[in-house]
Amino acid sequence: MIGVAGATGGLGGRIAARLAEQGVEQRLIVRDPARAPSHPGAEVVQGGDYSDGEAMRRAFDGIEVLFLPSAGEHPDRVSVHRTVVDAAAAAGVGRLVYTSFLGAAPDCVFTFGRDHFHTEEHIRASGVGHTFLRDSIYLDYVPFFTSAEGVIRGPAGDGRAAAVARDDIADVAVAALLDPQHEGRTYDVTGREAFTLAEAAEILTRHTGREVRYVEETIDEARESRKPSGAPDWEIEGWVTTYTSIAAGELDVVTDTVARVAGHEPITLAELLEAQPDSWAHLRG
Ligand SMILES: NC(=O)c1ccc[n+]([C@@H]2O[C@H](COP(=O)([O-])OP(=O)(O)OC[C@H]3O[C@@H](n4cnc5c(N)ncnc54)[C@H](OP(=O)(O)O)[C@@H]3O)[C@@H](O)[C@H]2O)c1
């Protein structure tokens, strides 16, 4: 039995749909069954928050391979992850397909990337089999980096990122869930072109007909410009270091993982804008 945690989410929902299309039986493990997708061959089980180890252990009972997306950002996310990994180990799950982040390291610039490093370490120590998907930044988010005024603002310098679409990550995840040969592997999951944010602005301008420009901020300016959101400091630091990690070159990595594991080329930013016009609806005025 394949388990899909976070099936109400962007990746989990895509994976559940793809598994159902292939006629695979699955268990969707969600916090809120009312928002769970409905698919033939899919049972829906209410787990709980990842931090509720006992509820998660019950929900994982009988699962052989589990898609485990990282939890929403939280100051104590590593401990939330340790709890859910321990629950999977206690339930006898054979392998976790965990969504990590490109360049995950204890000292990476992107502060949320550090959580992924410590989570990977805990999964390795747990003895549960694993496949780590170290995803680049989502390509789907690039249009949303742009304000309604047509400005991408941040301290990314002229660094590059090979952002990857969630559809492509989902295809890699499905292949990893279905084939045990992916056991023990760590994949850097990226798009096929690494672009600067100035180049992203040019692509957005070309495909939306709306002038988009990139405006470089200092780190202090970036913190200040995000303060009105009311988000706590740790979260603002996570957002700002998304950009500084690009400046530092941490995301300037292009791999052939999508082609090799999913069997097709990943889509580009131009292709995504063409296929998903809703992603830039806010730029139409
Ligand atoms: N690579 C990137 O650029 C990037 C960008 C953003 C996020 N991420 C990470 O990748 C993960 C998966 O991406 P996604 O697109 O599927 O995100 P998403 O659309 O936000 O969905 C996250 C899913 O995980 C569930 N979830 C989150 N925290 C949980 C918790 N503490 N306990 C139980 N369930 C929890 C959510 O449940 P509910 O529906 O009940 O909330 C939802 O089903 C995200 O959760 C985030 O950690 C990566």
mmCIF file of C-alpha atoms and ligand atoms in Angstrom:
data_model
loop_
_atom_site.group_PDB
_atom_site.id
_atom_site.type_symbol
_atom_site.label_atom_id
_atom_site.label_comp_id
_atom_site.label_asym_id
_atom_site.label_seq_id
_atom_site.Cartn_x
_atom_site.Cartn_y
_atom_site.Cartn_z
ATOM 1 C CA MET A 1 0.000 0.000 0.000
ATOM 2 C CA ILE A 2 1.300 3.423 -0.955
ATOM 3 C CA GLY A 3 0.563 6.282 1.422
ATOM 4 C CA VAL A 4 0.353 9.921 0.390
ATOM 5 C CA ALA A 5 0.640 12.363 3.280
ATOM 6 C CA GLY A 6 -0.296 15.997 2.611
ATOM 7 C CA ALA A 7 -2.752 14.903 -0.088
ATOM 8 C CA THR A 8 -4.637 18.206 0.311
ATOM 9 C CA GLY A 9 -1.485 20.020 -0.848
ATOM 10 C CA GLY A 10 0.042 21.013 -4.160
ATOM 11 C CA LEU A 11 2.415 18.066 -4.462
ATOM 12 C CA GLY A 12 0.388 15.438 -2.582
ATOM 13 C CA GLY A 13 -2.731 16.261 -4.634
ATOM 14 C CA ARG A 14 -0.836 15.920 -7.924
ATOM 15 C CA ILE A 15 0.726 12.637 -6.803
ATOM 16 C CA ALA A 16 -2.617 11.181 -5.671
ATOM 17 C CA ALA A 17 -4.172 12.030 -9.052
ATOM 18 C CA ARG A 18 -1.270 10.442 -10.969
ATOM 19 C CA LEU A 19 -1.338 7.249 -8.867
ATOM 20 C CA ALA A 20 -5.109 6.959 -9.375
ATOM 21 C CA GLU A 21 -4.677 7.361 -13.152
ATOM 22 C CA GLN A 22 -2.289 4.395 -13.053
ATOM 23 C CA GLY A 23 -4.791 2.332 -11.051
ATOM 24 C CA VAL A 24 -2.586 2.230 -7.945
ATOM 25 C CA GLU A 25 -4.286 1.647 -4.588
ATOM 26 C CA GLN A 26 -3.345 4.311 -2.115
ATOM 27 C CA ARG A 27 -4.129 5.809 1.261
ATOM 28 C CA LEU A 28 -4.446 9.583 1.452
ATOM 29 C CA ILE A 29 -3.410 10.820 4.881
ATOM 30 C CA VAL A 30 -4.737 14.280 5.622
ATOM 31 C CA ARG A 31 -5.497 16.640 8.472
ATOM 32 C CA ASP A 32 -8.956 17.495 7.124
ATOM 33 C CA PRO A 33 -10.800 14.705 5.230
ATOM 34 C CA ALA A 34 -13.398 17.218 3.975
ATOM 35 C CA ARG A 35 -10.655 18.740 1.761
ATOM 36 C CA ALA A 36 -9.180 15.432 0.593
ATOM 37 C CA PRO A 37 -9.371 14.623 -3.115
ATOM 38 C CA SER A 38 -11.550 11.706 -4.120
ATOM 39 C CA HIS A 39 -10.101 9.055 -6.445
ATOM 40 C CA PRO A 40 -10.973 5.458 -7.320
ATOM 41 C CA GLY A 41 -8.794 3.077 -5.299
ATOM 42 C CA ALA A 42 -7.952 5.750 -2.743
ATOM 43 C CA GLU A 43 -8.962 5.545 0.908
ATOM 44 C CA VAL A 44 -8.865 8.707 2.976
ATOM 45 C CA VAL A 45 -7.550 8.539 6.522
ATOM 46 C CA GLN A 46 -7.455 11.408 8.956
ATOM 47 C CA GLY A 47 -3.974 11.539 10.432
ATOM 48 C CA GLY A 48 -3.527 14.753 12.289
ATOM 49 C CA ASP A 49 -0.729 17.206 12.593
ATOM 50 C CA TYR A 50 2.692 15.637 12.065
ATOM 51 C CA SER A 51 3.455 16.610 15.658
ATOM 52 C CA ASP A 52 0.785 14.137 16.877
ATOM 53 C CA GLY A 53 2.972 11.023 16.745
ATOM 54 C CA GLU A 54 0.329 8.559 17.937
ATOM 55 C CA ALA A 55 -2.300 9.704 15.418
ATOM 56 C CA MET A 56 0.266 9.578 12.615
ATOM 57 C CA ARG A 57 1.449 6.099 13.624
ATOM 58 C CA ARG A 58 -2.141 4.809 13.410
ATOM 59 C CA ALA A 59 -2.648 6.486 10.033
ATOM 60 C CA PHE A 60 0.582 4.927 8.677
ATOM 61 C CA ASP A 61 -0.244 1.387 9.808
ATOM 62 C CA GLY A 62 0.094 -1.012 6.833
ATOM 63 C CA ILE A 63 1.829 1.522 4.539
ATOM 64 C CA GLU A 64 4.848 0.171 2.659
ATOM 65 C CA VAL A 65 6.001 3.289 0.821
ATOM 66 C CA LEU A 66 5.021 6.776 1.991
ATOM 67 C CA PHE A 67 5.179 10.142 0.256
ATOM 68 C CA LEU A 68 6.076 12.554 3.060
ATOM 69 C CA PRO A 69 6.057 16.250 2.137
ATOM 70 C CA SER A 70 7.841 18.515 4.558
ATOM 71 C CA ALA A 71 5.589 20.337 7.025
ATOM 72 C CA GLY A 72 4.661 23.958 6.585
ATOM 73 C CA GLU A 73 7.353 26.306 7.858
ATOM 74 C CA HIS A 74 7.489 26.485 11.639
ATOM 75 C CA PRO A 75 10.231 27.590 14.071
ATOM 76 C CA ASP A 76 10.360 24.038 15.426
ATOM 77 C CA ARG A 77 9.871 22.233 12.126
ATOM 78 C CA VAL A 78 12.738 19.797 12.702
ATOM 79 C CA SER A 79 11.134 18.452 15.856
ATOM 80 C CA VAL A 80 7.758 18.163 14.051
ATOM 81 C CA HIS A 81 9.552 16.181 11.335
ATOM 82 C CA ARG A 82 11.328 13.954 13.865
ATOM 83 C CA THR A 83 7.966 13.083 15.397
ATOM 84 C CA VAL A 84 6.370 12.115 12.088
ATOM 85 C CA VAL A 85 9.442 10.126 10.984
ATOM 86 C CA ASP A 86 9.426 8.239 14.299
ATOM 87 C CA ALA A 87 5.716 7.532 13.771
ATOM 88 C CA ALA A 88 6.476 6.080 10.327
ATOM 89 C CA ALA A 89 9.264 3.924 11.791
ATOM 90 C CA ALA A 90 6.975 2.685 14.595
ATOM 91 C CA ALA A 91 4.255 1.816 12.050
ATOM 92 C CA GLY A 92 6.744 -0.272 10.059
ATOM 93 C CA VAL A 93 6.773 1.898 6.923
ATOM 94 C CA GLY A 94 9.418 0.493 4.587
ATOM 95 C CA ARG A 95 10.443 3.625 2.690
ATOM 96 C CA LEU A 96 9.852 7.365 2.820
ATOM 97 C CA VAL A 97 9.907 9.588 -0.252
ATOM 98 C CA TYR A 98 10.661 12.882 1.472
ATOM 99 C CA THR A 99 10.626 16.346 -0.115
ATOM 100 C CA SER A 100 13.875 18.001 0.897
ATOM 101 C CA PHE A 101 15.494 21.085 -0.620
ATOM 102 C CA LEU A 102 18.354 21.594 -3.045
ATOM 103 C CA GLY A 103 21.657 22.096 -1.223
ATOM 104 C CA ALA A 104 20.231 21.095 2.187
ATOM 105 C CA ALA A 105 23.096 21.555 4.664
ATOM 106 C CA PRO A 106 23.493 22.577 8.316
ATOM 107 C CA ASP A 107 24.912 25.950 7.238
ATOM 108 C CA CYS A 108 23.197 26.630 3.901
ATOM 109 C CA VAL A 109 22.216 30.256 3.303
ATOM 110 C CA PHE A 110 18.522 29.375 2.886
ATOM 111 C CA THR A 111 17.523 29.001 6.523
ATOM 112 C CA PHE A 112 14.629 26.601 5.801
ATOM 113 C CA GLY A 113 17.085 24.378 3.890
ATOM 114 C CA ARG A 114 18.856 23.665 7.202
ATOM 115 C CA ASP A 115 15.657 22.041 8.543
ATOM 116 C CA HIS A 116 15.753 19.642 5.606
ATOM 117 C CA PHE A 117 19.355 18.643 6.322
ATOM 118 C CA HIS A 118 18.512 17.768 9.935
ATOM 119 C CA THR A 119 15.370 15.912 8.835
ATOM 120 C CA GLU A 120 17.338 13.860 6.299
ATOM 121 C CA GLU A 121 19.819 12.998 9.065
ATOM 122 C CA HIS A 122 16.989 11.839 11.317
ATOM 123 C CA ILE A 123 15.447 9.710 8.561
ATOM 124 C CA ARG A 124 18.834 8.047 7.903
ATOM 125 C CA ALA A 125 19.245 7.347 11.638
ATOM 126 C CA SER A 126 15.676 5.965 11.917
ATOM 127 C CA GLY A 127 16.551 2.959 9.769
ATOM 128 C CA VAL A 128 13.512 3.511 7.509
ATOM 129 C CA GLY A 129 14.360 3.273 3.810
ATOM 130 C CA HIS A 130 14.320 6.590 1.998
ATOM 131 C CA THR A 131 14.402 8.493 -1.255
ATOM 132 C CA PHE A 132 15.197 12.192 -0.853
ATOM 133 C CA LEU A 133 13.846 14.626 -3.448
ATOM 134 C CA ARG A 134 15.970 17.730 -3.031
ATOM 135 C CA ASP A 135 13.709 20.094 -4.938
ATOM 136 C CA SER A 136 14.809 23.420 -6.303
ATOM 137 C CA ILE A 137 12.568 26.406 -5.770
ATOM 138 C CA TYR A 138 9.125 25.991 -7.361
ATOM 139 C CA LEU A 139 8.875 27.337 -10.905
ATOM 140 C CA ASP A 140 5.165 27.859 -10.183
ATOM 141 C CA TYR A 141 6.143 30.516 -7.619
ATOM 142 C CA VAL A 142 8.219 32.665 -9.985
ATOM 143 C CA PRO A 143 5.191 34.581 -11.384
ATOM 144 C CA PHE A 144 4.095 35.179 -7.782
ATOM 145 C CA PHE A 145 7.465 36.746 -6.919
ATOM 146 C CA THR A 146 6.216 39.567 -9.132
ATOM 147 C CA SER A 147 4.057 42.221 -7.481
ATOM 148 C CA ALA A 148 0.895 43.520 -9.176
ATOM 149 C CA GLU A 149 3.058 46.547 -10.122
ATOM 150 C CA GLY A 150 5.285 44.256 -12.201
ATOM 151 C CA VAL A 151 8.314 44.264 -9.892
ATOM 152 C CA ILE A 152 10.385 41.354 -8.591
ATOM 153 C CA ARG A 153 12.213 42.657 -5.549
ATOM 154 C CA GLY A 154 14.915 40.898 -3.557
ATOM 155 C CA PRO A 155 18.617 40.475 -2.767
ATOM 156 C CA ALA A 156 19.313 37.757 -5.366
ATOM 157 C CA GLY A 157 22.070 39.631 -7.241
ATOM 158 C CA ASP A 158 22.878 38.014 -10.560
ATOM 159 C CA GLY A 159 22.673 34.500 -9.101
ATOM 160 C CA ARG A 160 20.817 31.801 -10.973
ATOM 161 C CA ALA A 161 18.164 29.246 -10.025
ATOM 162 C CA ALA A 162 16.933 26.280 -12.054
ATOM 163 C CA ALA A 163 13.419 26.420 -10.633
ATOM 164 C CA VAL A 164 11.294 23.298 -11.176
ATOM 165 C CA ALA A 165 7.539 22.915 -11.690
ATOM 166 C CA ARG A 166 5.478 21.032 -9.142
ATOM 167 C CA ASP A 167 4.043 18.928 -11.983
ATOM 168 C CA ASP A 168 7.564 17.705 -12.750
ATOM 169 C CA ILE A 169 8.389 17.050 -9.088
ATOM 170 C CA ALA A 170 5.145 15.057 -8.803
ATOM 171 C CA ASP A 171 6.163 12.921 -11.804
ATOM 172 C CA VAL A 172 9.536 12.211 -10.164
ATOM 173 C CA ALA A 173 7.836 11.406 -6.848
ATOM 174 C CA VAL A 174 5.415 8.940 -8.476
ATOM 175 C CA ALA A 175 8.288 7.135 -10.220
ATOM 176 C CA ALA A 176 10.189 7.033 -6.903
ATOM 177 C CA LEU A 177 7.147 5.683 -5.027
ATOM 178 C CA LEU A 178 6.472 2.907 -7.519
ATOM 179 C CA ASP A 179 9.980 1.582 -8.105
ATOM 180 C CA PRO A 180 12.099 0.197 -5.241
ATOM 181 C CA GLN A 181 15.285 0.853 -7.233
ATOM 182 C CA HIS A 182 15.053 4.448 -5.950
ATOM 183 C CA GLU A 183 15.687 3.228 -2.382
ATOM 184 C CA GLY A 184 18.636 5.020 -0.759
ATOM 185 C CA ARG A 185 18.874 7.652 -3.523
ATOM 186 C CA THR A 186 19.083 11.420 -3.114
ATOM 187 C CA TYR A 187 17.954 13.371 -6.185
ATOM 188 C CA ASP A 188 18.515 17.056 -6.924
ATOM 189 C CA VAL A 189 15.257 17.898 -8.720
ATOM 190 C CA THR A 190 15.646 20.982 -10.931
ATOM 191 C CA GLY A 191 14.344 22.643 -14.034
ATOM 192 C CA ARG A 192 16.329 22.537 -17.250
ATOM 193 C CA GLU A 193 17.503 26.158 -17.324
ATOM 194 C CA ALA A 194 19.076 28.279 -14.583
ATOM 195 C CA PHE A 195 17.996 31.928 -14.865
ATOM 196 C CA THR A 196 18.683 35.132 -12.968
ATOM 197 C CA LEU A 197 15.673 37.041 -11.652
ATOM 198 C CA ALA A 198 16.419 39.765 -14.230
ATOM 199 C CA GLU A 199 16.116 37.095 -16.929
ATOM 200 C CA ALA A 200 12.913 35.798 -15.291
ATOM 201 C CA ALA A 201 11.554 39.377 -15.522
ATOM 202 C CA GLU A 202 12.414 39.440 -19.254
ATOM 203 C CA ILE A 203 10.637 36.109 -19.836
ATOM 204 C CA LEU A 204 7.593 37.350 -17.896
ATOM 205 C CA THR A 205 7.575 40.573 -19.927
ATOM 206 C CA ARG A 206 7.765 38.662 -23.207
ATOM 207 C CA HIS A 207 4.987 36.209 -22.351
ATOM 208 C CA THR A 208 2.543 38.414 -20.480
ATOM 209 C CA GLY A 209 2.882 41.606 -22.496
ATOM 210 C CA ARG A 210 3.254 43.423 -19.201
ATOM 211 C CA GLU A 211 6.581 45.077 -18.375
ATOM 212 C CA VAL A 212 8.184 43.254 -15.442
ATOM 213 C CA ARG A 213 11.498 44.338 -13.938
ATOM 214 C CA TYR A 214 13.836 43.045 -11.280
ATOM 215 C CA VAL A 215 14.840 45.489 -8.556
ATOM 216 C CA GLU A 216 17.802 44.513 -6.415
ATOM 217 C CA GLU A 217 17.378 45.080 -2.670
ATOM 218 C CA THR A 218 19.990 45.007 0.074
ATOM 219 C CA ILE A 219 19.377 42.413 2.776
ATOM 220 C CA ASP A 220 18.219 45.132 5.192
ATOM 221 C CA GLU A 221 15.869 46.587 2.579
ATOM 222 C CA ALA A 222 14.465 43.107 1.950
ATOM 223 C CA ARG A 223 13.774 42.567 5.658
ATOM 224 C CA GLU A 224 12.132 46.007 5.923
ATOM 225 C CA SER A 225 9.982 45.584 2.806
ATOM 226 C CA ARG A 226 8.594 42.298 4.148
ATOM 227 C CA LYS A 227 7.912 43.582 7.679
ATOM 228 C CA PRO A 228 4.427 45.002 6.902
ATOM 229 C CA SER A 229 3.269 41.400 6.314
ATOM 230 C CA GLY A 230 3.370 41.025 10.116
ATOM 231 C CA ALA A 231 5.224 37.707 9.740
ATOM 232 C CA PRO A 232 7.596 36.755 12.574
ATOM 233 C CA ASP A 233 11.360 37.354 12.140
ATOM 234 C CA TRP A 234 12.205 33.661 11.545
ATOM 235 C CA GLU A 235 9.738 33.515 8.661
ATOM 236 C CA ILE A 236 10.916 36.779 7.096
ATOM 237 C CA GLU A 237 14.481 35.434 7.341
ATOM 238 C CA GLY A 238 13.354 32.319 5.453
ATOM 239 C CA TRP A 239 11.798 34.454 2.696
ATOM 240 C CA VAL A 240 14.806 36.787 2.429
ATOM 241 C CA THR A 241 17.312 33.935 2.370
ATOM 242 C CA THR A 242 15.410 32.407 -0.573
ATOM 243 C CA TYR A 243 16.915 35.337 -2.512
ATOM 244 C CA THR A 244 20.330 35.433 -0.827
ATOM 245 C CA SER A 245 20.749 31.707 -1.459
ATOM 246 C CA ILE A 246 20.251 32.460 -5.164
ATOM 247 C CA ALA A 247 22.862 35.254 -4.887
ATOM 248 C CA ALA A 248 25.246 32.812 -3.180
ATOM 249 C CA GLY A 249 24.889 30.332 -6.065
ATOM 250 C CA GLU A 250 23.227 27.610 -3.961
ATOM 251 C CA LEU A 251 20.451 27.112 -6.525
ATOM 252 C CA ASP A 252 22.636 27.379 -9.624
ATOM 253 C CA VAL A 253 22.327 23.651 -10.238
ATOM 254 C CA VAL A 254 20.836 21.992 -13.327
ATOM 255 C CA THR A 255 20.328 18.238 -13.228
ATOM 256 C CA ASP A 256 18.729 15.685 -15.531
ATOM 257 C CA THR A 257 16.735 14.092 -12.674
ATOM 258 C CA VAL A 258 13.308 14.841 -14.178
ATOM 259 C CA ALA A 259 14.298 13.412 -17.558
ATOM 260 C CA ARG A 260 16.053 10.389 -16.052
ATOM 261 C CA VAL A 261 13.511 9.472 -13.357
ATOM 262 C CA ALA A 262 10.216 10.762 -14.816
ATOM 263 C CA GLY A 263 11.110 10.119 -18.465
ATOM 264 C CA HIS A 264 10.447 13.583 -19.900
ATOM 265 C CA GLU A 265 12.119 16.987 -19.924
ATOM 266 C CA PRO A 266 11.049 19.456 -17.212
ATOM 267 C CA ILE A 267 9.066 22.480 -18.397
ATOM 268 C CA THR A 268 10.601 25.937 -18.686
ATOM 269 C CA LEU A 269 9.272 29.206 -17.278
ATOM 270 C CA ALA A 270 7.999 30.243 -20.727
ATOM 271 C CA GLU A 271 6.150 26.930 -21.101
ATOM 272 C CA LEU A 272 4.633 27.255 -17.624
ATOM 273 C CA LEU A 273 3.364 30.779 -18.354
ATOM 274 C CA GLU A 274 1.824 29.502 -21.568
ATOM 275 C CA ALA A 275 0.212 26.451 -19.949
ATOM 276 C CA GLN A 276 -0.915 28.163 -16.732
ATOM 277 C CA PRO A 277 -2.184 31.662 -17.575
ATOM 278 C CA ASP A 278 -3.793 31.851 -14.123
ATOM 279 C CA SER A 279 -0.282 32.022 -12.642
ATOM 280 C CA TRP A 280 0.061 35.593 -13.967
ATOM 281 C CA ALA A 281 -3.567 36.752 -13.692
ATOM 282 C CA HIS A 282 -2.403 39.373 -11.167
ATOM 283 C CA LEU A 283 -0.274 40.990 -13.897
ATOM 284 C CA ARG A 284 -3.226 41.586 -16.210
ATOM 285 C CA GLY A 285 -4.406 44.541 -14.194
HETATM 286 N N1 LIG B 1 10.705 23.858 -3.170
HETATM 287 C C1 LIG B 1 9.965 24.933 -2.905
HETATM 288 O O1 LIG B 1 10.098 26.014 -3.543
HETATM 289 C C2 LIG B 1 8.940 24.895 -1.837
HETATM 290 C C3 LIG B 1 8.077 25.981 -1.750
HETATM 291 C C4 LIG B 1 7.116 25.947 -0.767
HETATM 292 C C5 LIG B 1 7.020 24.893 0.098
HETATM 293 N N2 LIG B 1 7.875 23.846 -0.006
HETATM 294 C C6 LIG B 1 7.788 22.714 0.947
HETATM 295 O O2 LIG B 1 7.316 21.564 0.243
HETATM 296 C C7 LIG B 1 6.198 20.996 0.945
HETATM 297 C C8 LIG B 1 5.236 20.353 -0.023
HETATM 298 O O3 LIG B 1 4.913 21.290 -1.023
HETATM 299 P P1 LIG B 1 3.391 21.504 -1.465
HETATM 300 O O4 LIG B 1 3.468 22.302 -2.712
HETATM 301 O O5 LIG B 1 2.644 20.234 -1.485
HETATM 302 O O6 LIG B 1 2.864 22.428 -0.271
HETATM 303 P P2 LIG B 1 1.345 22.807 0.086
HETATM 304 O O7 LIG B 1 0.518 22.958 -1.139
HETATM 305 O O8 LIG B 1 1.423 23.942 1.044
HETATM 306 O O9 LIG B 1 0.811 21.496 0.863
HETATM 307 C C9 LIG B 1 1.384 21.072 2.067
HETATM 308 C C10 LIG B 1 0.641 19.821 2.503
HETATM 309 O O10 LIG B 1 1.255 19.327 3.704
HETATM 310 C C11 LIG B 1 0.280 19.336 4.757
HETATM 311 N N3 LIG B 1 0.950 19.780 5.972
HETATM 312 C C12 LIG B 1 1.721 20.883 6.132
HETATM 313 N N4 LIG B 1 2.184 20.945 7.398
HETATM 314 C C13 LIG B 1 1.675 19.859 8.050
HETATM 315 C C14 LIG B 1 1.758 19.392 9.377
HETATM 316 N N5 LIG B 1 2.476 20.054 10.320
HETATM 317 N N6 LIG B 1 1.116 18.249 9.699
HETATM 318 C C15 LIG B 1 0.366 17.574 8.772
HETATM 319 N N7 LIG B 1 0.243 17.979 7.481
HETATM 320 C C16 LIG B 1 0.888 19.111 7.145
HETATM 321 C C17 LIG B 1 -0.794 20.331 4.333
HETATM 322 O O11 LIG B 1 -2.011 19.998 4.987
HETATM 323 P P3 LIG B 1 -3.237 21.058 5.122
HETATM 324 O O12 LIG B 1 -3.910 21.093 3.775
HETATM 325 O O13 LIG B 1 -4.090 20.483 6.190
HETATM 326 O O14 LIG B 1 -2.628 22.378 5.492
HETATM 327 C C18 LIG B 1 -0.828 20.080 2.837
HETATM 328 O O15 LIG B 1 -1.563 18.912 2.546
HETATM 329 C C19 LIG B 1 5.592 22.177 1.709
HETATM 330 O O16 LIG B 1 4.843 21.719 2.800
HETATM 331 C C20 LIG B 1 6.842 22.968 2.086
HETATM 332 O O17 LIG B 1 7.422 22.450 3.265
HETATM 333 C C21 LIG B 1 8.816 23.815 -0.970
#
